[in-house]
PDB file of C-alpha atoms in Angstrom:
ATOM      1  CA  MET A1117       2.477 -17.875  -0.020  1.00  0.00           C
ATOM      2  CA  GLY A1118       3.044 -14.223   2.057  1.00  0.00           C
ATOM      3  CA  CYS A1119       0.956 -11.783   0.387  1.00  0.00           C
ATOM      4  CA  VAL A1120       0.963  -7.883   0.040  1.00  0.00           C
ATOM      5  CA  HIS A1121      -2.168  -5.870   2.190  1.00  0.00           C
ATOM      6  CA  ILE A1122      -2.516  -2.108   1.932  1.00  0.00           C
ATOM      7  CA  TYR A1123      -4.527  -0.118   4.548  1.00  0.00           C
ATOM      8  CA  CYS A1124      -4.786   3.117   2.246  1.00  0.00           C
ATOM      9  CA  GLY A1125      -7.698   5.933   2.172  1.00  0.00           C
ATOM     10  CA  ASP A1126      -7.906   9.566   4.551  1.00  0.00           C
ATOM     11  CA  GLY A1127     -10.036   7.549   7.163  1.00  0.00           C
ATOM     12  CA  LYS A1128      -9.330   6.496  10.278  1.00  0.00           C
ATOM     13  CA  GLY A1129      -8.552   2.725  11.393  1.00  0.00           C
ATOM     14  CA  LYS A1130      -5.654   2.035   8.891  1.00  0.00           C
ATOM     15  CA  THR A1131      -3.154   0.975  11.782  1.00  0.00           C
ATOM     16  CA  THR A1132      -5.312  -0.147  13.034  1.00  0.00           C
ATOM     17  CA  ALA A1133      -6.415  -2.643  10.517  1.00  0.00           C
ATOM     18  CA  ALA A1134      -2.657  -4.160  10.309  1.00  0.00           C
ATOM     19  CA  ALA A1135      -2.455  -4.224  14.740  1.00  0.00           C
ATOM     20  CA  GLY A1136      -5.624  -5.935  14.553  1.00  0.00           C
ATOM     21  CA  LEU A1137      -3.541  -8.210  11.715  1.00  0.00           C
ATOM     22  CA  ALA A1138      -0.433  -8.379  14.245  1.00  0.00           C
ATOM     23  CA  VAL A1139      -2.205 -10.209  16.899  1.00  0.00           C
ATOM     24  CA  ARG A1140      -4.275 -12.323  14.246  1.00  0.00           C
ATOM     25  CA  MET A1141      -0.907 -14.061  13.777  1.00  0.00           C
ATOM     26  CA  GLN A1142      -0.069 -13.482  16.906  1.00  0.00           C
ATOM     27  CA  GLY A1143      -2.324 -15.589  18.148  1.00  0.00           C
ATOM     28  CA  CYS A1144      -1.815 -18.249  15.758  1.00  0.00           C
ATOM     29  CA  GLY A1145       1.596 -18.435  16.362  1.00  0.00           C
ATOM     30  CA  TYR A1146       3.810 -16.476  13.866  1.00  0.00           C
ATOM     31  CA  PRO A1147       7.064 -14.177  14.763  1.00  0.00           C
ATOM     32  CA  VAL A1148       5.684  -9.862  13.550  1.00  0.00           C
ATOM     33  CA  VAL A1149       7.824  -7.675  12.643  1.00  0.00           C
ATOM     34  CA  ILE A1150       6.667  -3.576  13.110  1.00  0.00           C
ATOM     35  CA  ALA A1151       8.503  -0.552  12.274  1.00  0.00           C
ATOM     36  CA  ARG A1152       6.116   2.117  12.608  1.00  0.00           C
ATOM     37  CA  PHE A1153       6.793   5.467  10.528  1.00  0.00           C
ATOM     38  CA  LEU A1154       7.025   9.548  10.850  1.00  0.00           C
ATOM     39  CA  LYS A1155       5.592   8.388  14.549  1.00  0.00           C
ATOM     40  CA  THR A1156       6.534   8.177  18.424  1.00  0.00           C
ATOM     41  CA  ASP A1157       5.833   5.879  20.506  1.00  0.00           C
ATOM     42  CA  ASP A1158       3.560   8.088  22.329  1.00  0.00           C
ATOM     43  CA  SER A1159       0.409   5.557  20.997  1.00  0.00           C
ATOM     44  CA  GLY A1160      -1.713   2.565  22.650  1.00  0.00           C
ATOM     45  CA  GLU A1161      -1.382  -0.055  20.251  1.00  0.00           C
ATOM     46  CA  VAL A1162       2.708   0.423  20.286  1.00  0.00           C
ATOM     47  CA  ARG A1163       3.182  -0.961  24.028  1.00  0.00           C
ATOM     48  CA  ALA A1164       0.156  -3.191  23.556  1.00  0.00           C
ATOM     49  CA  LEU A1165       1.758  -5.106  20.362  1.00  0.00           C
ATOM     50  CA  GLY A1166       5.695  -4.660  21.996  1.00  0.00           C
ATOM     51  CA  SER A1167       3.468  -6.796  25.229  1.00  0.00           C
ATOM     52  CA  LEU A1168       2.264 -10.029  23.178  1.00  0.00           C
ATOM     53  CA  PRO A1169       4.982 -12.757  22.415  1.00  0.00           C
ATOM     54  CA  GLY A1170       6.560 -13.143  19.535  1.00  0.00           C
ATOM     55  CA  ILE A1171       5.844  -9.251  17.993  1.00  0.00           C
ATOM     56  CA  THR A1172       8.130  -6.832  18.095  1.00  0.00           C
ATOM     57  CA  VAL A1173       7.554  -3.034  17.791  1.00  0.00           C
ATOM     58  CA  ILE A1174      10.756  -1.153  16.758  1.00  0.00           C
ATOM     59  CA  PRO A1175      10.745   1.415  19.118  1.00  0.00           C
ATOM     60  CA  CYS A1176      11.217   4.904  17.454  1.00  0.00           C
ATOM     61  CA  ARG A1177      14.313   6.209  17.703  1.00  0.00           C
ATOM     62  CA  LYS A1178      13.960  10.520  17.273  1.00  0.00           C
ATOM     63  CA  SER A1179      10.609  11.843  16.381  1.00  0.00           C
ATOM     64  CA  PHE A1180      10.727  14.685  13.484  1.00  0.00           C
ATOM     65  CA  GLY A1181       7.820  16.832  14.137  1.00  0.00           C
ATOM     66  CA  PHE A1182       5.843  17.718  11.348  1.00  0.00           C
ATOM     67  CA  THR A1183       6.937  17.107   7.968  1.00  0.00           C
ATOM     68  CA  TRP A1184       6.029  20.119   6.600  1.00  0.00           C
ATOM     69  CA  GLN A1185       8.076  22.402   9.722  1.00  0.00           C
ATOM     70  CA  MET A1186      11.353  19.821   9.246  1.00  0.00           C
ATOM     71  CA  THR A1187      13.979  21.888   7.927  1.00  0.00           C
ATOM     72  CA  GLU A1188      16.362  20.778   5.118  1.00  0.00           C
ATOM     73  CA  GLU A1189      18.578  19.570   7.217  1.00  0.00           C
ATOM     74  CA  GLN A1190      15.796  17.284   9.040  1.00  0.00           C
ATOM     75  CA  LYS A1191      15.147  16.265   6.539  1.00  0.00           C
ATOM     76  CA  GLU A1192      18.383  14.994   5.591  1.00  0.00           C
ATOM     77  CA  GLU A1193      18.180  13.077   9.024  1.00  0.00           C
ATOM     78  CA  ALA A1194      15.189  11.570   8.815  1.00  0.00           C
ATOM     79  CA  ALA A1195      15.895  10.071   5.979  1.00  0.00           C
ATOM     80  CA  CYS A1196      19.162   7.921   7.044  1.00  0.00           C
ATOM     81  CA  CYS A1197      16.815   7.021  10.275  1.00  0.00           C
ATOM     82  CA  TYR A1198      13.334   5.916   8.166  1.00  0.00           C
ATOM     83  CA  SER A1199      15.657   4.697   5.212  1.00  0.00           C
ATOM     84  CA  ALA A1200      17.591   3.050   8.317  1.00  0.00           C
ATOM     85  CA  LEU A1201      14.630   1.592   9.814  1.00  0.00           C
ATOM     86  CA  PHE A1202      13.444   0.512   6.751  1.00  0.00           C
ATOM     87  CA  GLU A1203      16.834  -1.630   6.324  1.00  0.00           C
ATOM     88  CA  GLU A1204      16.579  -3.164  10.570  1.00  0.00           C
ATOM     89  CA  ALA A1205      12.948  -4.748   9.539  1.00  0.00           C
ATOM     90  CA  ALA A1206      13.556  -6.851   6.538  1.00  0.00           C
ATOM     91  CA  VAL A1207      16.566  -8.441   8.329  1.00  0.00           C
ATOM     92  CA  LEU A1208      14.272  -8.991  11.338  1.00  0.00           C
ATOM     93  CA  ALA A1209      11.946  -9.739   9.665  1.00  0.00           C
ATOM     94  CA  GLN A1210      13.366 -12.229   7.305  1.00  0.00           C
ATOM     95  CA  ASP A1211      15.778 -13.357  10.395  1.00  0.00           C
ATOM     96  CA  ALA A1212      12.129 -14.363  10.639  1.00  0.00           C
ATOM     97  CA  CYS A1213      11.284 -16.195   8.001  1.00  0.00           C
ATOM     98  CA  SER A1214      14.512 -18.100   8.660  1.00  0.00           C
ATOM     99  CA  ARG A1215      12.823 -20.060  10.353  1.00  0.00           C
ATOM    100  CA  GLY A1216      10.272 -21.851   7.887  1.00  0.00           C
ATOM    101  CA  GLU A1217       7.414 -20.222   9.820  1.00  0.00           C
ATOM    102  CA  GLN A1218       5.229 -17.848   8.397  1.00  0.00           C
ATOM    103  CA  ALA A1219       5.612 -14.314   9.423  1.00  0.00           C
ATOM    104  CA  LEU A1220       4.257 -10.762   9.333  1.00  0.00           C
ATOM    105  CA  LEU A1221       6.194  -7.082   8.236  1.00  0.00           C
ATOM    106  CA  ILE A1222       3.795  -4.501   8.958  1.00  0.00           C
ATOM    107  CA  LEU A1223       5.395  -0.807   7.594  1.00  0.00           C
ATOM    108  CA  ASP A1224       3.082   1.481   9.372  1.00  0.00           C
ATOM    109  CA  GLU A1225       2.824   5.619   7.464  1.00  0.00           C
ATOM    110  CA  ILE A1226       5.366   3.482   4.988  1.00  0.00           C
ATOM    111  CA  PHE A1227       3.273   5.241   2.011  1.00  0.00           C
ATOM    112  CA  ALA A1228       4.446   9.491   4.041  1.00  0.00           C
ATOM    113  CA  ALA A1229       7.943   8.416   4.234  1.00  0.00           C
ATOM    114  CA  MET A1230       8.356   7.279   0.765  1.00  0.00           C
ATOM    115  CA  GLY A1231       5.755  10.657  -0.352  1.00  0.00           C
ATOM    116  CA  ASN A1232       8.684  12.409   1.541  1.00  0.00           C
ATOM    117  CA  GLY A1233      11.640  10.940   0.438  1.00  0.00           C
ATOM    118  CA  PHE A1234      12.105  10.023   3.334  1.00  0.00           C
ATOM    119  CA  VAL A1235      12.631   6.603   2.427  1.00  0.00           C
ATOM    120  CA  GLU A1236      13.049   5.255  -1.854  1.00  0.00           C
ATOM    121  CA  GLU A1237       9.724   3.828  -3.381  1.00  0.00           C
ATOM    122  CA  LYS A1238      12.612   1.236  -5.164  1.00  0.00           C
ATOM    123  CA  ARG A1239      13.695  -0.011  -2.850  1.00  0.00           C
ATOM    124  CA  VAL A1240      10.719  -1.142  -1.396  1.00  0.00           C
ATOM    125  CA  LEU A1241       8.890  -2.168  -4.696  1.00  0.00           C
ATOM    126  CA  ASP A1242      12.649  -4.475  -4.697  1.00  0.00           C
ATOM    127  CA  PHE A1243      12.237  -5.970  -1.650  1.00  0.00           C
ATOM    128  CA  LEU A1244       8.558  -7.127  -2.080  1.00  0.00           C
ATOM    129  CA  LYS A1245       9.531  -8.627  -5.215  1.00  0.00           C
ATOM    130  CA  LYS A1246      12.419 -10.234  -3.239  1.00  0.00           C
ATOM    131  CA  ARG A1247      10.378 -10.904  -0.244  1.00  0.00           C
ATOM    132  CA  PRO A1248      10.708 -14.472   1.339  1.00  0.00           C
ATOM    133  CA  HIS A1249       7.504 -17.041   0.170  1.00  0.00           C
ATOM    134  CA  ASN A1250       6.606 -17.184   3.960  1.00  0.00           C
ATOM    135  CA  LEU A1251       6.469 -12.739   4.418  1.00  0.00           C
ATOM    136  CA  GLU A1252       2.968 -11.488   4.714  1.00  0.00           C
ATOM    137  CA  ILE A1253       3.834  -7.671   4.573  1.00  0.00           C
ATOM    138  CA  ALA A1254       1.114  -4.592   5.153  1.00  0.00           C
ATOM    139  CA  LEU A1255       2.023  -0.892   4.526  1.00  0.00           C
ATOM    140  CA  THR A1256      -0.134   1.637   5.620  1.00  0.00           C
ATOM    141  CA  GLY A1257      -0.941   5.380   4.872  1.00  0.00           C
ATOM    142  CA  ARG A1258      -2.157   7.918   2.388  1.00  0.00           C
ATOM    143  CA  ASN A1259      -2.139   7.917  -1.079  1.00  0.00           C
ATOM    144  CA  PRO A1260       0.119   4.402  -2.020  1.00  0.00           C
ATOM    145  CA  SER A1261       1.684   5.288  -6.148  1.00  0.00           C
ATOM    146  CA  ASP A1262       0.301   3.137  -8.786  1.00  0.00           C
ATOM    147  CA  ARG A1263       2.880   1.061  -8.509  1.00  0.00           C
ATOM    148  CA  MET A1264       3.104  -0.101  -5.234  1.00  0.00           C
ATOM    149  CA  THR A1265      -0.897  -0.627  -5.757  1.00  0.00           C
ATOM    150  CA  GLU A1266       0.025  -3.061  -8.488  1.00  0.00           C
ATOM    151  CA  ALA A1267       2.472  -4.640  -5.710  1.00  0.00           C
ATOM    152  CA  ALA A1268      -0.508  -6.016  -3.265  1.00  0.00           C
ATOM    153  CA  ASP A1269      -2.823  -9.278  -3.448  1.00  0.00           C
ATOM    154  CA  TYR A1270      -5.252  -7.118  -0.815  1.00  0.00           C
ATOM    155  CA  VAL A1271      -5.443  -3.014  -0.933  1.00  0.00           C
ATOM    156  CA  SER A1272      -8.257  -1.640   1.629  1.00  0.00           C
ATOM    157  CA  GLU A1273      -8.938   1.721   0.709  1.00  0.00           C
ATOM    158  CA  ILE A1274     -10.197   3.351   4.393  1.00  0.00           C
ATOM    159  CA  LEU A1275     -12.651   6.695   3.417  1.00  0.00           C
ATOM    160  CA  CYS A1276     -13.520   9.298   5.631  1.00  0.00           C
ATOM    161  CA  ARG A1277     -16.879  10.294   5.327  1.00  0.00           C
ATOM    162  CA  LYS A1278     -17.421  11.372   9.120  1.00  0.00           C
ATOM    163  CA  HIS A1279     -15.267  12.817  11.457  1.00  0.00           C
ATOM    164  CA  PRO A1280     -15.233  14.555  15.488  1.00  0.00           C
ATOM    165  CA  PHE A1281     -12.544  16.202  14.012  1.00  0.00           C
ATOM    166  CA  GLU A1282     -14.240  18.453  11.605  1.00  0.00           C
ATOM    167  CA  LYS A1283     -16.729  19.456  14.765  1.00  0.00           C
ATOM    168  CA  GLY A1284     -12.930  20.865  16.527  1.00  0.00           C
ATOM    169  CA  LEU A1285     -12.702  17.795  18.527  1.00  0.00           C
ATOM    170  CA  GLY A1286      -9.060  16.832  18.819  1.00  0.00           C
ATOM    171  CA  ALA A1287      -8.097  13.553  18.220  1.00  0.00           C
ATOM    172  CA  ARG A1288      -8.382  11.609  22.301  1.00  0.00           C
ATOM    173  CA  ARG A1289      -5.970   9.048  23.550  1.00  0.00           C
ATOM    174  CA  GLY A1290      -6.898   5.531  23.393  1.00  0.00           C
ATOM    175  CA  ILE A1291      -8.704   5.869  20.440  1.00  0.00           C
ATOM    176  CA  GLU A1292      -6.248   8.182  17.665  1.00  0.00           C
ATOM    177  CA  PHE A1293      -3.326   6.792  19.553  1.00  0.00           C
TER     178      PHE A1293
END
């Protein structure tokens, strides 16, 4: 039976943990579908994961920038885009499961997408409840709701105790992205 994993918290490593799970599943011969919300494809793991057979990384079709800088029109467009991304990922994952094997779906930064009103939490919860029995799902991001954590089988919280950003060191290619 597929389980639901949550990687949450204010620390670095949520996406990295999900990427590690993707590599493990791929290494065992299982298909993986990855949808990234509120991110671009300019991150090292996108190229690496996408080059592995059996891993489908849905490409970023449009970048909207930081949510706090979006206009209302941009927010509406982002909601359409990210809702469609969720639906596409769900269909691809269900298709992978229809072949009878175990599969993994990663919804990276889905909590930020839901928290900003771009993807309806109810839709995600309904999908989790009705998912194929052989679909493993990993959800990442900060601040999952109580309803989301209740729906999960694993909840791993990654806490930030210290980060070089506090000393003025910005995001570094290959480490933070």
